[in-house]
Every structure is written in structure tokens, then in C-alpha cells.
Short mmCIF file of C-alpha atoms in Angstrom, two decimals:
data_model
loop_
_atom_site.label_atom_id
_atom_site.label_comp_id
_atom_site.label_asym_id
_atom_site.label_seq_id
_atom_site.Cartn_x
_atom_site.Cartn_y
_atom_site.Cartn_z
CA UNK A 294 -161.76 -52.72 51.09
CA UNK A 295 -159.08 -53.38 48.49
CA UNK A 296 -156.99 -50.34 47.48
CA UNK A 297 -158.61 -48.18 50.18
CA UNK A 298 -155.46 -46.07 50.55
CA UNK A 299 -155.36 -45.30 46.83
CA UNK A 300 -159.03 -44.29 46.91
CA UNK A 301 -158.39 -42.08 49.92
CA UNK A 302 -155.25 -40.56 48.42
CA UNK A 303 -156.65 -39.67 45.02
CA UNK A 304 -160.33 -39.01 45.79
CA UNK A 305 -159.72 -35.22 45.92
CA UNK A 306 -158.72 -35.42 42.24
CA UNK A 307 -162.30 -36.48 41.45
CA UNK A 308 -163.49 -33.20 42.94
CA UNK A 309 -160.96 -31.26 40.86
CA UNK A 310 -162.19 -33.05 37.73
CA UNK A 311 -165.80 -32.11 38.54
CA UNK A 312 -164.80 -28.48 39.09
CA UNK A 313 -163.39 -28.31 35.57
CA UNK A 314 -166.92 -28.67 34.18
CA UNK A 315 -168.58 -26.12 36.48
CA UNK A 316 -169.37 -22.56 35.48
CA UNK A 317 -167.24 -20.29 37.66
CA UNK A 318 -170.31 -18.13 38.33
CA UNK A 319 -171.94 -20.98 40.28
CA UNK A 320 -170.07 -20.09 43.43
CA UNK A 321 -172.18 -22.00 45.94
CA UNK A 322 -171.98 -25.15 43.84
CA UNK A 323 -168.19 -24.83 43.52
CA UNK A 324 -167.79 -24.51 47.29
CA UNK A 325 -170.22 -27.38 47.89
CA UNK A 326 -168.33 -29.69 45.52
CA UNK A 327 -165.05 -28.88 47.29
CA UNK A 328 -166.44 -29.54 50.75
CA UNK A 329 -168.35 -32.66 49.66
CA UNK A 330 -165.21 -34.10 48.05
CA UNK A 331 -163.14 -33.46 51.15
CA UNK A 332 -165.83 -35.05 53.33
CA UNK A 333 -165.79 -38.17 51.15
CA UNK A 334 -162.00 -38.30 51.58
CA UNK A 335 -162.46 -37.94 55.35
CA UNK A 336 -165.00 -40.78 55.35
CA UNK A 337 -162.56 -43.01 53.44
CA UNK A 338 -159.80 -42.19 55.93
CA UNK A 339 -162.12 -43.18 58.78
CA UNK A 340 -162.57 -46.56 57.12
CA UNK A 341 -158.79 -46.90 57.19
CA UNK A 342 -158.66 -45.80 60.83
CA UNK A 343 -161.36 -48.19 62.05
CA UNK A 344 -159.81 -51.06 60.09
CA UNK A 345 -156.36 -50.34 61.50
CA UNK A 346 -154.87 -52.83 63.99
CA UNK A 347 -152.88 -50.82 66.57
CA UNK A 348 -151.15 -53.96 67.89
CA UNK A 349 -149.61 -54.65 64.48
CA UNK A 350 -146.37 -52.71 63.93
CA UNK A 351 -146.13 -53.66 60.24
CA UNK A 352 -147.33 -51.38 57.47
CA UNK A 353 -151.04 -52.01 56.92
CA UNK A 354 -153.33 -51.61 53.88
CA UNK A 355 -150.18 -51.83 51.77
CA UNK A 356 -150.36 -51.43 48.00
CA UNK A 357 -147.50 -51.67 45.54
CA UNK A 358 -147.20 -51.36 41.76
CA UNK A 359 -144.06 -51.14 39.65
CA UNK A 360 -143.31 -47.61 38.47
CA UNK A 361 -139.68 -47.53 37.26
CA UNK A 362 -138.92 -51.23 37.51
CA UNK A 363 -135.31 -50.94 36.36
CA UNK A 364 -134.51 -48.89 39.45
CA UNK A 365 -136.93 -50.68 41.82
CA UNK A 366 -138.94 -47.48 42.17
CA UNK A 367 -142.60 -48.25 42.78
CA UNK A 368 -145.92 -46.77 43.74
CA UNK A 369 -145.96 -48.11 47.28
CA UNK A 370 -148.26 -46.88 50.05
CA UNK A 371 -149.17 -48.04 53.54
CA UNK A 372 -149.89 -46.75 57.04
CA UNK A 373 -148.69 -47.71 60.49
CA UNK A 374 -149.03 -46.26 63.98
CA UNK A 375 -146.70 -43.37 63.12
CA UNK A 376 -148.79 -42.14 60.19
CA UNK A 377 -152.42 -43.20 60.74
CA UNK A 378 -153.48 -40.26 62.93
CA UNK A 379 -151.72 -37.75 60.66
CA UNK A 380 -153.68 -39.11 57.69
CA UNK A 381 -156.95 -38.65 59.59
CA UNK A 382 -155.88 -35.18 60.81
CA UNK A 383 -155.26 -34.13 57.19
CA UNK A 384 -158.64 -35.29 55.97
CA UNK A 385 -160.34 -33.81 59.06
CA UNK A 386 -158.88 -30.32 58.72
CA UNK A 387 -159.33 -29.94 54.96
CA UNK A 388 -163.17 -29.68 54.93
CA UNK A 389 -163.02 -27.50 58.04
CA UNK A 390 -160.59 -25.14 56.32
CA UNK A 391 -162.77 -25.01 53.20
CA UNK A 392 -165.93 -24.36 55.20
CA UNK A 393 -164.09 -21.75 57.27
CA UNK A 394 -163.30 -19.77 54.10
CA UNK A 395 -166.86 -20.02 52.74
CA UNK A 396 -167.35 -16.24 52.62
CA UNK A 397 -163.80 -14.86 52.79
CA UNK A 398 -162.63 -16.07 49.34
CA UNK A 399 -164.42 -14.28 46.50
CA UNK A 400 -161.83 -14.08 43.72
CA UNK A 401 -160.95 -17.07 41.51
CA UNK A 402 -162.96 -19.39 43.74
CA UNK A 403 -162.81 -22.32 41.34
CA UNK A 404 -159.00 -22.27 41.26
CA UNK A 405 -158.83 -21.81 45.04
CA UNK A 406 -160.91 -24.91 45.79
CA UNK A 407 -158.93 -26.90 43.21
CA UNK A 408 -155.62 -25.94 44.79
CA UNK A 409 -156.90 -26.87 48.25
CA UNK A 410 -157.92 -30.33 47.01
CA UNK A 411 -154.62 -30.72 45.16
CA UNK A 412 -152.80 -29.79 48.37
CA UNK A 413 -154.70 -32.51 50.22
CA UNK A 414 -153.46 -35.12 47.74
CA UNK A 415 -149.85 -34.01 48.29
CA UNK A 416 -150.15 -34.08 52.07
CA UNK A 417 -151.77 -37.52 52.15
CA UNK A 418 -149.12 -38.84 49.78
CA UNK A 419 -146.34 -37.73 52.11
CA UNK A 420 -147.86 -39.66 55.03
CA UNK A 421 -148.73 -42.77 53.00
CA UNK A 422 -145.68 -43.25 50.75
CA UNK A 423 -143.43 -46.20 51.56
CA UNK A 424 -141.09 -45.61 48.63
CA UNK A 425 -138.56 -42.81 49.12
CA UNK A 426 -138.80 -41.55 45.54
CA UNK A 427 -142.60 -41.49 45.72
CA UNK A 428 -142.34 -39.69 49.06
CA UNK A 429 -140.11 -37.07 47.46
CA UNK A 430 -142.56 -36.57 44.57
CA UNK A 431 -145.43 -35.89 46.97
CA UNK A 432 -143.18 -33.75 49.19
CA UNK A 433 -142.37 -31.47 46.26
CA UNK A 434 -145.85 -31.61 44.69
CA UNK A 435 -147.34 -30.24 47.89
CA UNK A 436 -145.31 -27.03 47.47
CA UNK A 437 -147.03 -25.99 44.26
CA UNK A 438 -150.63 -25.53 45.49
CA UNK A 439 -149.50 -23.91 48.75
CA UNK A 440 -147.30 -21.49 46.78
CA UNK A 441 -150.31 -20.38 44.74
CA UNK A 442 -152.68 -20.29 47.73
CA UNK A 443 -150.35 -17.86 49.50
CA UNK A 444 -149.31 -15.98 46.36
CA UNK A 445 -152.80 -15.39 44.91
CA UNK A 446 -155.15 -15.19 47.90
CA UNK A 447 -152.74 -13.90 50.55
CA UNK A 448 -152.14 -10.43 52.03
CA UNK A 449 -150.34 -7.43 50.60
CA UNK A 450 -146.87 -9.03 50.89
CA UNK A 451 -148.10 -12.39 49.61
CA UNK A 452 -145.60 -12.73 46.74
CA UNK A 453 -142.62 -12.22 49.05
CA UNK A 454 -144.00 -14.73 51.56
CA UNK A 455 -144.84 -17.32 48.87
CA UNK A 456 -141.42 -17.13 47.23
CA UNK A 457 -139.66 -17.30 50.60
CA UNK A 458 -141.70 -20.34 51.59
CA UNK A 459 -140.96 -22.04 48.26
CA UNK A 460 -137.22 -21.31 48.24
CA UNK A 461 -136.62 -22.39 51.83
CA UNK A 462 -138.42 -25.68 51.38
CA UNK A 463 -136.96 -26.37 47.94
CA UNK A 464 -133.39 -25.76 49.14
CA UNK A 465 -133.67 -28.43 51.82
CA UNK A 466 -135.53 -30.81 49.54
CA UNK A 467 -132.78 -30.89 46.91
CA UNK A 468 -130.28 -32.10 49.50
CA UNK A 469 -132.73 -34.79 50.53
CA UNK A 470 -133.08 -35.89 46.90
CA UNK A 471 -129.31 -36.29 46.62
CA UNK A 472 -129.32 -38.41 49.80
CA UNK A 473 -132.18 -40.57 48.46
CA UNK A 474 -130.26 -41.23 45.25
CA UNK A 475 -127.12 -42.04 47.21
CA UNK A 476 -129.02 -44.50 49.40
CA UNK A 477 -130.28 -46.26 46.30
CA UNK A 478 -126.76 -46.36 44.88
CA UNK A 479 -125.34 -47.68 48.17
CA UNK A 480 -127.86 -50.53 48.09
CA UNK A 481 -126.57 -51.47 44.63
CA UNK A 482 -122.97 -51.75 45.88
CA UNK A 483 -123.76 -54.47 48.42
CA UNK A 484 -123.23 -58.14 47.50
CA UNK A 485 -126.20 -59.17 45.38
CA UNK A 486 -127.62 -55.68 45.76
CA UNK A 487 -129.40 -53.39 43.30
CA UNK A 488 -130.62 -49.79 43.20
CA UNK A 489 -133.78 -49.36 45.24
CA UNK A 490 -135.81 -46.65 46.94
CA UNK A 491 -138.10 -49.14 48.70
CA UNK A 492 -138.30 -47.93 52.29
CA UNK A 493 -138.73 -51.39 53.80
CA UNK A 494 -135.56 -52.63 52.11
CA UNK A 495 -133.62 -49.51 53.04
CA UNK A 496 -134.64 -49.95 56.69
CA UNK A 497 -132.47 -53.08 56.72
CA UNK A 498 -129.60 -51.58 54.69
CA UNK A 499 -129.14 -47.96 55.76
CA UNK A 500 -128.40 -48.50 59.49
CA UNK A 501 -125.25 -50.39 58.49
CA UNK A 502 -123.79 -47.43 56.58
CA UNK A 503 -120.49 -46.28 58.16
CA UNK A 504 -121.01 -43.43 60.61
CA UNK A 505 -118.99 -40.92 58.58
CA UNK A 506 -121.21 -41.31 55.52
CA UNK A 507 -124.34 -41.84 57.61
CA UNK A 508 -123.73 -38.43 59.15
CA UNK A 509 -123.93 -36.70 55.77
CA UNK A 510 -127.07 -38.63 54.86
CA UNK A 511 -128.66 -37.72 58.17
CA UNK A 512 -127.81 -34.03 57.74
CA UNK A 513 -129.33 -33.96 54.24
CA UNK A 514 -132.62 -35.45 55.47
CA UNK A 515 -132.67 -33.61 58.80
CA UNK A 516 -132.07 -30.19 57.21
CA UNK A 517 -135.04 -30.64 54.91
CA UNK A 518 -137.26 -31.70 57.80
CA UNK A 519 -135.92 -29.01 60.16
CA UNK A 520 -136.85 -26.31 57.63
CA UNK A 521 -140.37 -27.67 57.40
CA UNK A 522 -140.90 -27.99 61.19
CA UNK A 523 -139.46 -25.22 61.35
CA UNK A 524 -136.65 -25.63 63.86
CA UNK A 525 -134.70 -22.62 65.12
CA UNK A 526 -132.85 -20.92 63.36
CA UNK A 527 -134.54 -22.07 60.12
CA UNK A 528 -137.91 -20.64 61.10
CA UNK A 529 -137.87 -17.21 59.45
CA UNK A 530 -140.11 -18.20 56.53
CA UNK A 531 -142.96 -19.27 58.82
CA UNK A 532 -144.25 -15.96 60.28
CA UNK A 533 -144.35 -14.37 56.81
CA UNK A 534 -146.16 -17.34 55.30
CA UNK A 535 -148.71 -17.50 58.12
CA UNK A 536 -149.45 -13.79 58.22
CA UNK A 537 -149.83 -13.47 54.45
CA UNK A 538 -151.71 -16.73 53.80
CA UNK A 539 -155.52 -16.73 53.70
CA UNK A 540 -157.22 -18.29 56.71
CA UNK A 541 -157.57 -21.77 55.18
CA UNK A 542 -153.93 -21.66 54.06
CA UNK A 543 -152.79 -20.85 57.59
CA UNK A 544 -154.95 -23.63 59.05
CA UNK A 545 -153.49 -26.25 56.72
CA UNK A 546 -149.96 -24.85 57.02
CA UNK A 547 -150.02 -25.02 60.82
CA UNK A 548 -152.26 -28.05 61.11
CA UNK A 549 -150.61 -30.40 58.63
CA UNK A 550 -147.64 -29.06 56.65
CA UNK A 551 -145.43 -28.38 59.68
CA UNK A 552 -146.07 -31.94 60.87
CA UNK A 553 -144.42 -33.27 57.74
CA UNK A 554 -141.09 -32.17 59.18
CA UNK A 555 -141.55 -33.87 62.53
CA UNK A 556 -143.06 -36.94 60.83
CA UNK A 557 -139.98 -37.15 58.60
CA UNK A 558 -137.69 -37.15 61.61
CA UNK A 559 -139.51 -40.16 63.09
CA UNK A 560 -140.16 -42.02 59.85
CA UNK A 561 -136.79 -41.56 58.15
CA UNK A 562 -134.02 -40.03 60.26
CA UNK A 563 -134.25 -42.30 63.30
CA UNK A 564 -134.63 -45.70 61.60
CA UNK A 565 -132.44 -45.05 58.54
CA UNK A 566 -129.59 -43.25 60.32
CA UNK A 567 -129.77 -44.34 63.97
CA UNK A 568 -126.12 -43.81 64.88
CA UNK A 569 -126.04 -40.34 63.34
CA UNK A 570 -129.36 -39.51 65.03
CA UNK A 571 -127.85 -40.33 68.42
CA UNK A 572 -124.70 -38.34 67.62
CA UNK A 573 -126.73 -35.25 66.75
CA UNK A 574 -129.27 -35.59 69.55
CA UNK A 575 -127.59 -32.98 71.83
CA UNK A 576 -127.53 -30.42 68.99
CA UNK A 577 -131.14 -30.99 67.91
CA UNK A 578 -132.38 -31.06 71.52
CA UNK A 579 -130.57 -27.78 72.19
CA UNK A 580 -132.03 -26.14 69.08
CA UNK A 581 -135.50 -27.35 70.00
CA UNK A 582 -135.22 -25.91 73.52
CA UNK A 583 -133.93 -22.61 72.13
CA UNK A 584 -136.89 -22.61 69.72
CA UNK A 585 -139.33 -23.23 72.58
CA UNK A 586 -138.09 -20.24 74.57
CA UNK A 587 -137.28 -17.99 71.61
CA UNK A 588 -140.64 -18.56 69.91
CA UNK A 589 -142.48 -17.81 73.15
CA UNK A 590 -140.52 -14.62 73.88
CA UNK A 591 -140.95 -13.28 70.35
CA UNK A 592 -144.67 -14.13 70.43
CA UNK A 593 -144.95 -12.14 73.63
CA UNK A 594 -144.01 -8.86 71.95
CA UNK A 595 -146.15 -9.20 68.82
CA UNK A 596 -148.82 -6.60 68.14
CA UNK A 597 -150.53 -8.66 65.40
CA UNK A 598 -152.65 -11.58 66.69
CA UNK A 599 -151.91 -13.77 63.68
CA UNK A 600 -148.17 -13.24 63.93
CA UNK A 601 -148.35 -14.05 67.64
CA UNK A 602 -150.01 -17.38 66.83
CA UNK A 603 -147.40 -18.00 64.10
CA UNK A 604 -144.49 -17.59 66.51
CA UNK A 605 -146.27 -19.79 69.03
CA UNK A 606 -145.94 -22.59 66.45
CA UNK A 607 -142.15 -22.26 66.57
CA UNK A 608 -142.36 -22.77 70.32
CA UNK A 609 -144.86 -25.65 70.24
CA UNK A 610 -143.06 -27.58 67.49
CA UNK A 611 -139.86 -27.27 69.53
CA UNK A 612 -141.58 -29.47 72.11
CA UNK A 613 -142.33 -32.07 69.45
CA UNK A 614 -138.69 -32.24 68.26
CA UNK A 615 -137.49 -32.49 71.87
CA UNK A 616 -139.88 -35.39 72.47
CA UNK A 617 -138.67 -37.21 69.38
CA UNK A 618 -135.00 -36.93 70.31
CA UNK A 619 -135.59 -37.92 73.91
CA UNK A 620 -135.95 -41.39 72.32
CA UNK A 621 -138.13 -42.60 75.17
CA UNK A 622 -141.59 -44.10 74.80
CA UNK A 623 -143.15 -41.26 76.78
CA UNK A 624 -141.32 -38.59 74.83
CA UNK A 625 -141.99 -39.95 71.34
CA UNK A 626 -145.62 -40.78 72.22
CA UNK A 627 -145.95 -37.24 73.53
CA UNK A 628 -144.49 -35.91 70.29
CA UNK A 629 -146.94 -37.95 68.21
CA UNK A 630 -149.99 -36.76 70.15
CA UNK A 631 -148.64 -33.19 70.28
CA UNK A 632 -148.53 -33.14 66.48
CA UNK A 633 -152.28 -33.78 66.53
CA UNK A 634 -152.85 -31.35 69.38
CA UNK A 635 -151.01 -28.53 67.65
CA UNK A 636 -152.93 -29.15 64.44
CA UNK A 637 -156.22 -28.85 66.30
CA UNK A 638 -155.41 -25.97 68.65
CA UNK A 639 -153.39 -23.75 66.33
CA UNK A 640 -155.68 -24.56 63.41
CA UNK A 641 -158.62 -23.38 65.52
CA UNK A 642 -156.75 -20.23 66.55
CA UNK A 643 -156.13 -19.32 62.92
CA UNK A 644 -159.80 -19.94 62.13
CA UNK A 645 -160.83 -17.64 64.98
CA UNK A 646 -158.35 -14.94 63.96
CA UNK A 647 -159.71 -15.17 60.41
CA UNK A 648 -163.28 -14.75 61.66
CA UNK A 649 -162.48 -11.55 63.56
CA UNK A 650 -160.42 -10.25 60.63
CA UNK A 651 -163.40 -10.73 58.28
CA UNK A 652 -165.38 -8.43 60.58
CA UNK A 653 -162.78 -5.75 61.41
CA UNK A 654 -160.16 -6.11 58.66
CA UNK A 655 -157.39 -5.70 61.18
CA UNK A 656 -155.44 -8.05 63.41
CA UNK A 657 -153.75 -5.42 65.56
CA UNK A 658 -154.28 -6.16 69.24
CA UNK A 659 -154.53 -2.43 69.99
CA UNK A 660 -157.62 -2.19 67.77
CA UNK A 661 -159.63 -4.47 70.01
CA UNK A 662 -160.67 -4.54 73.66
CA UNK A 663 -163.87 -5.51 75.46
CA UNK A 664 -164.98 -8.00 72.81
CA UNK A 665 -166.34 -10.34 75.49
CA UNK A 666 -169.27 -7.94 75.94
CA UNK A 667 -169.95 -7.78 72.21
CA UNK A 668 -169.11 -11.31 71.06
CA UNK A 669 -169.59 -13.70 74.02
CA UNK A 670 -169.74 -16.91 71.94
CA UNK A 671 -166.59 -15.98 70.00
CA UNK A 672 -164.83 -15.11 73.26
CA UNK A 673 -165.82 -18.40 74.90
CA UNK A 674 -164.52 -20.48 72.02
CA UNK A 675 -161.33 -18.44 71.74
CA UNK A 676 -160.64 -18.87 75.46
CA UNK A 677 -161.17 -22.66 75.29
CA UNK A 678 -158.69 -22.94 72.43
CA UNK A 679 -156.29 -20.61 74.28
CA UNK A 680 -156.37 -22.85 77.36
CA UNK A 681 -155.75 -25.81 75.07
CA UNK A 682 -152.74 -24.08 73.52
CA UNK A 683 -151.14 -23.26 76.87
CA UNK A 684 -151.56 -26.82 78.17
CA UNK A 685 -154.37 -26.54 80.73
CA UNK A 686 -155.07 -29.94 82.35
CA UNK A 687 -158.26 -31.43 80.97
CA UNK A 688 -157.55 -30.19 77.45
CA UNK A 689 -155.40 -31.76 74.74
CA UNK A 690 -152.27 -29.59 75.02
CA UNK A 691 -151.51 -30.79 78.55
CA UNK A 692 -151.28 -34.45 77.51
CA UNK A 693 -148.60 -33.93 74.87
CA UNK A 694 -146.48 -31.47 76.82
CA UNK A 695 -146.59 -33.58 79.98
CA UNK A 696 -145.45 -36.73 78.15
CA UNK A 697 -142.69 -34.85 76.30
CA UNK A 698 -141.34 -33.28 79.48
CA UNK A 699 -141.56 -36.61 81.32
CA UNK A 700 -139.77 -38.44 78.53
CA UNK A 701 -137.09 -35.76 78.24
CA UNK A 702 -136.53 -35.77 82.00
CA UNK A 703 -136.04 -39.56 82.02
CA UNK A 704 -134.08 -39.79 78.78
CA UNK A 705 -130.78 -41.67 79.02
CA UNK A 706 -129.83 -40.57 75.51
CA UNK A 707 -130.34 -36.87 76.32
CA UNK A 708 -128.46 -37.49 79.56
CA UNK A 709 -129.45 -34.25 81.29
CA UNK A 710 -132.41 -32.77 83.12
CA UNK A 711 -131.54 -29.34 81.74
CA UNK A 712 -133.43 -29.84 78.48
CA UNK A 713 -136.69 -30.63 80.27
CA UNK A 714 -136.18 -27.88 82.85
CA UNK A 715 -135.61 -25.16 80.24
CA UNK A 716 -138.41 -26.48 78.02
CA UNK A 717 -140.81 -26.28 80.98
CA UNK A 718 -140.33 -22.52 81.05
CA UNK A 719 -141.91 -22.47 77.59
CA UNK A 720 -145.17 -23.64 79.15
CA UNK A 721 -145.08 -20.64 81.50
CA UNK A 722 -144.20 -18.23 78.70
CA UNK A 723 -147.03 -19.57 76.52
CA UNK A 724 -149.49 -18.78 79.29
CA UNK A 725 -148.05 -15.27 79.52
CA UNK A 726 -148.30 -14.33 75.84
CA UNK A 727 -151.65 -16.02 75.21
CA UNK A 728 -153.43 -14.76 78.33
CA UNK A 729 -151.98 -11.27 77.98
CA UNK A 730 -153.25 -11.15 74.40
CA UNK A 731 -156.70 -12.36 75.51
CA UNK A 732 -156.82 -9.76 78.28
CA UNK A 733 -156.18 -6.94 75.81
CA UNK A 734 -158.52 -8.26 73.11
CA UNK A 735 -161.52 -9.52 75.07
CA UNK A 736 -161.66 -7.81 78.45
CA UNK A 737 -161.87 -4.30 79.77
CA UNK A 738 -163.85 -1.53 78.13
CA UNK A 739 -164.81 -1.33 74.47
CA UNK A 740 -162.39 1.39 73.42
CA UNK A 741 -163.14 1.51 69.67
CA UNK A 742 -166.59 2.36 68.35
CA UNK A 743 -166.10 -0.01 65.39
CA UNK A 744 -166.17 -2.92 67.84
CA UNK A 745 -169.53 -2.07 69.42
CA UNK A 746 -171.59 -3.39 66.51
CA UNK A 747 -169.60 -6.53 65.69
CA UNK A 748 -171.71 -9.61 65.05
CA UNK A 749 -171.09 -12.75 67.07
CA UNK A 750 -170.36 -16.08 65.41
CA UNK A 751 -172.79 -17.34 62.79
CA UNK A 752 -174.16 -20.87 62.76
CA UNK A 753 -171.71 -21.77 59.98
CA UNK A 754 -168.76 -20.53 62.01
CA UNK A 755 -169.93 -22.40 65.09
CA UNK A 756 -170.31 -25.54 62.97
CA UNK A 757 -166.71 -25.10 61.77
CA UNK A 758 -165.32 -24.80 65.31
CA UNK A 759 -167.38 -27.35 67.24
CA UNK A 760 -165.75 -30.51 65.79
CA UNK A 761 -162.30 -29.13 66.65
CA UNK A 762 -163.40 -28.24 70.19
CA UNK A 763 -164.84 -31.74 70.58
CA UNK A 764 -161.46 -33.33 69.93
CA UNK A 765 -159.64 -30.75 72.05
CA UNK A 766 -161.71 -31.85 75.03
CA UNK A 767 -161.77 -35.55 74.09
CA UNK A 768 -157.99 -35.84 73.90
CA UNK A 769 -157.63 -33.93 77.16
CA UNK A 770 -160.11 -36.07 79.08
CA UNK A 771 -159.43 -39.49 77.53
CA UNK A 772 -156.12 -39.45 75.61
CA UNK A 773 -155.86 -43.24 75.45
CA UNK A 774 -158.05 -43.24 72.32
CA UNK A 775 -155.39 -41.28 70.46
CA UNK A 776 -152.28 -42.73 72.10
CA UNK A 777 -153.18 -46.36 71.42
CA UNK A 778 -152.77 -46.34 67.59
CA UNK A 779 -149.12 -45.28 67.79
CA UNK A 780 -148.08 -47.09 70.99
CA UNK A 781 -146.75 -50.32 69.45
CA UNK A 782 -144.93 -48.59 66.57
CA UNK A 783 -143.38 -46.04 68.92
CA UNK A 784 -142.24 -48.79 71.32
CA UNK A 785 -140.57 -50.67 68.47
CA UNK A 786 -138.78 -47.56 67.19
CA UNK A 787 -137.60 -46.57 70.68
CA UNK A 788 -136.40 -50.10 71.43
CA UNK A 789 -134.45 -50.11 68.16
CA UNK A 790 -132.79 -46.77 68.99
CA UNK A 791 -131.91 -47.90 72.50
CA UNK A 792 -130.36 -51.09 71.09
CA UNK A 793 -128.24 -48.98 68.75
CA UNK A 794 -127.21 -46.79 71.69
CA UNK A 795 -126.20 -49.90 73.64
CA UNK A 796 -124.33 -51.35 70.68
CA UNK A 797 -126.62 -54.37 70.41
CA UNK A 798 -127.34 -54.01 66.68
CA UNK A 799 -127.30 -51.47 63.88
CA UNK A 800 -129.09 -53.48 61.21
CA UNK A 801 -132.36 -54.50 62.88
CA UNK A 802 -135.52 -53.45 61.10
CA UNK A 803 -137.43 -50.92 63.26
CA UNK A 804 -140.68 -51.40 61.37
CA UNK A 805 -141.80 -53.65 58.58
#
């Protein structure tokens, strides 16, 4: 289908337009329109996925239209093996998040659904944009709906968390904007050159920038992405945002928004600034390993279930960054699949935490105990997702962590087994904090009378969780389905980086 990416990208805006004409008292209709719109977007993304050729490393389904022609800034979109699964993950989690908050959001429902759909447009734009200026517009536009989702429908400290989230992300983004403008200017200084933000053109120009300047460009981009991941020690906004956000906000924040940081490292930092990326690999690998261990240890001492899951994200995303900067096929492939895994597993954990909070209005671990006797279906699903999160073989988490550790262990660019060895302790720590939490919440005696009459999961809640559990098992049992789309693109990027390391070339195009 012609213009399928544009239809996919902007279809949520149709839902927002319909909501403008609905009476805010028609609550069921408002929620139905939001979910139906997001399902249409998901269906369109599946058309993209099934029409995608994994053997082709070029951008596919490309569309381009002049925007600011004097500066060669255009509306340019496309997908390749690096972005295709992240597009589908975004469209998959959005209707699940909306359905998961069917009963929990009662105030300003019309605005809430509109902001969720607006957020989906921003997220899809980030993964589809092949013009740096367009990418930046979507990157910033995504902040606005998430700011309001946290600030209006969040917990008691929601304003503090929303402002902190906004300021952290904005600070890094401004540096990235300066670097984007400088890249365009640099292109204009070359013989026969002109100002451009076209990513495909910059792929051939930027690697030739002298290392001294390339270093500053890399730092400007990498800082923005490291804040979004978030990479230690830039992670302090994340626990506040997760704890204060409503359930759907936490699902999207963990499932998709954090992946924008790791996606940016692969899409922009490695191919645009390859020499600087290699120079800073020891630092970023060290910070990622520290984040893996630190996030796990801090999660271990949390008394709030949601905050525990939030700190686990710091640990899990450390694995992804380590895999990326191993610059091996196994490591980067592991990072790509682990982005999907984390979105599924941690998204499901936040859904489950939200479901128990709706019943008990507390997330304190000490307020639970013995829930397995009262809520057996809830307990079963929570334990499956827990095993996924800690990397049990047969479930999705094992695939990503195994490939990342294997790639890091064999990495010539990392040049040391220490990174993989220390990172492996994070797997052990994750089992400790997750299983210890489950022991205190689900097993033993029912110690609080309020827990004796809790209702088990409803059919709606089961319907929300089952699709996520399906993919958790599918990826664990047969990961090839989800590794294949990115394999060729990852191989090309890794080969390019290894050539740069060996001094073969610094101007080759890593992806067209």
C-alpha cells in the first residue's frame, strides 16, 4: 500500500479528531474510540511488518516530501531492521495500556485518551523518521502528552515527577538540537555541499568528521539518549516518573519511551560518529555495568512494588547498552531483542501492579502476603512475568540476556571479559529481588484481613495480559521469528563499526 507509514503514523490523530465531537459523559464510547483507533494503528503496523523484507538492509516503505526546501529539511520516513519491531511494539502496547486503564481513569477521560493517542504519534514518529530535524520534532513532541499524563493523572507527587521528567529530557535534547544544526552546517562546508538534515546523506558525511569535533557531536547525541535510557548516573528521574504515573503511563514509559534512548544509540551514534563511539565504548560499557548492578541492588531494598520494578528497568536497560557497545552481532542482536523483551515483561509487571493497586490502593510489600490463596490466577500470571524478567530459559528474557553476555564476552572492541562477568551478576541479583518480592507478596499466610476478600482477575484483565504472555513464551521458545527482521541490518552496522576499528574506512554507509 502506498504511504502505509504515513497512515500508520497519523492514524491516531483520526481518533483524537473523533473524540473532539463526543460528549464527555459518554465514557464507554470515549474509551471504545480510543481502543478502536489504536487497534487500527496496530493493524496498519502489521501490514508494514508482513510486507517488510528482512534480507533488505535499505530503508523500506520510504516516503519523502519537501518541508523546508531551502535547508533540505523534509518529511522523510522509512523503516529497516533496526526500527520495524519497535514500531510494532509501540502499536501493540498502546491498546493494551488503554484497555488496562479501562476502570482506573475516571477524571477527564476524554483528555486522557487523546493524550495517549497523541503520545503514540510521537513515539511512532521517532522510530520512523529518516530526517534528523523531523526526528527531533517527534522526539520533543512526545514529551508534551507524557508530561500531562503524569502531571494530571499521576500520584500525589505527580507535578514534581512530571517536571523532573520534562526538564531532564529537555536538557539533553537541546544539546542534540545544536549537534543536528552543526551537522547540517558541516555538510554545507564540503565541496559542492549544502545544509541538510537528511539522515541518508549524513550517513556518508558525518563519519569523516575529524575525531576532535566528532567527539563533541557524539557527546551531544549520546547524552540525550543516555538520559532517556536512562543510563547510570542519569537515571534519577525514572523512579519518580514510574511511581507517580498512572498504570498506562508506566506501561508506555517502560515499554516504549526508554527504548528511544537505546534506539538512538544504534540509529545515530554508531553510524554517524563511529570513531567517537569506539573511543567512548569503555566508558559507556562501564556505566552500563554499574547500572546493571546498582539498579538491581537498589531494587532489592525497595518496599514499594512499583518502585522495585522501576529500578529493575535501570538494571535491564544496562544490559541493552552493554550489548550495543559490544559491537558484535550477538551483542547488538541481543540488545535489539532485549528492547522488545523489556517492553513486554516490564510493561506486564506494571499492568499487574496497577491491577492490585486498584483493589488495595497500596503498593507496599508489607501490606500483602498469602495472595496466592486468594488470587491464584493473578499469582500465576505474575509469576510467569517474573520468571520472564529474571531470564528463565524458555521465556523471552533469557534470549536477550544470553546473546548480550555472549557478545560482550567475545567482543574485541570491549577487549575484556570483566564487563560480561560483572554484568552476569545482575542476572543473579534480579532473581534475588524479584523472587524475594514474590515470596513476601504471594506466599505464606494471609496476614491482613483486607486481603482475604480480594477479587481475582476479571475477564477484561485476563484479556489484557494474555497477548503479552503469548509473546513472552513465543520469543522464549522460538526467538528466530523476532531475531530475523533485524539480523541483516545489525550485521551491516557491526561490520561497518569493525571496519572503522580496523582502519579500513570511515566514510562507508552503514545503511541506506
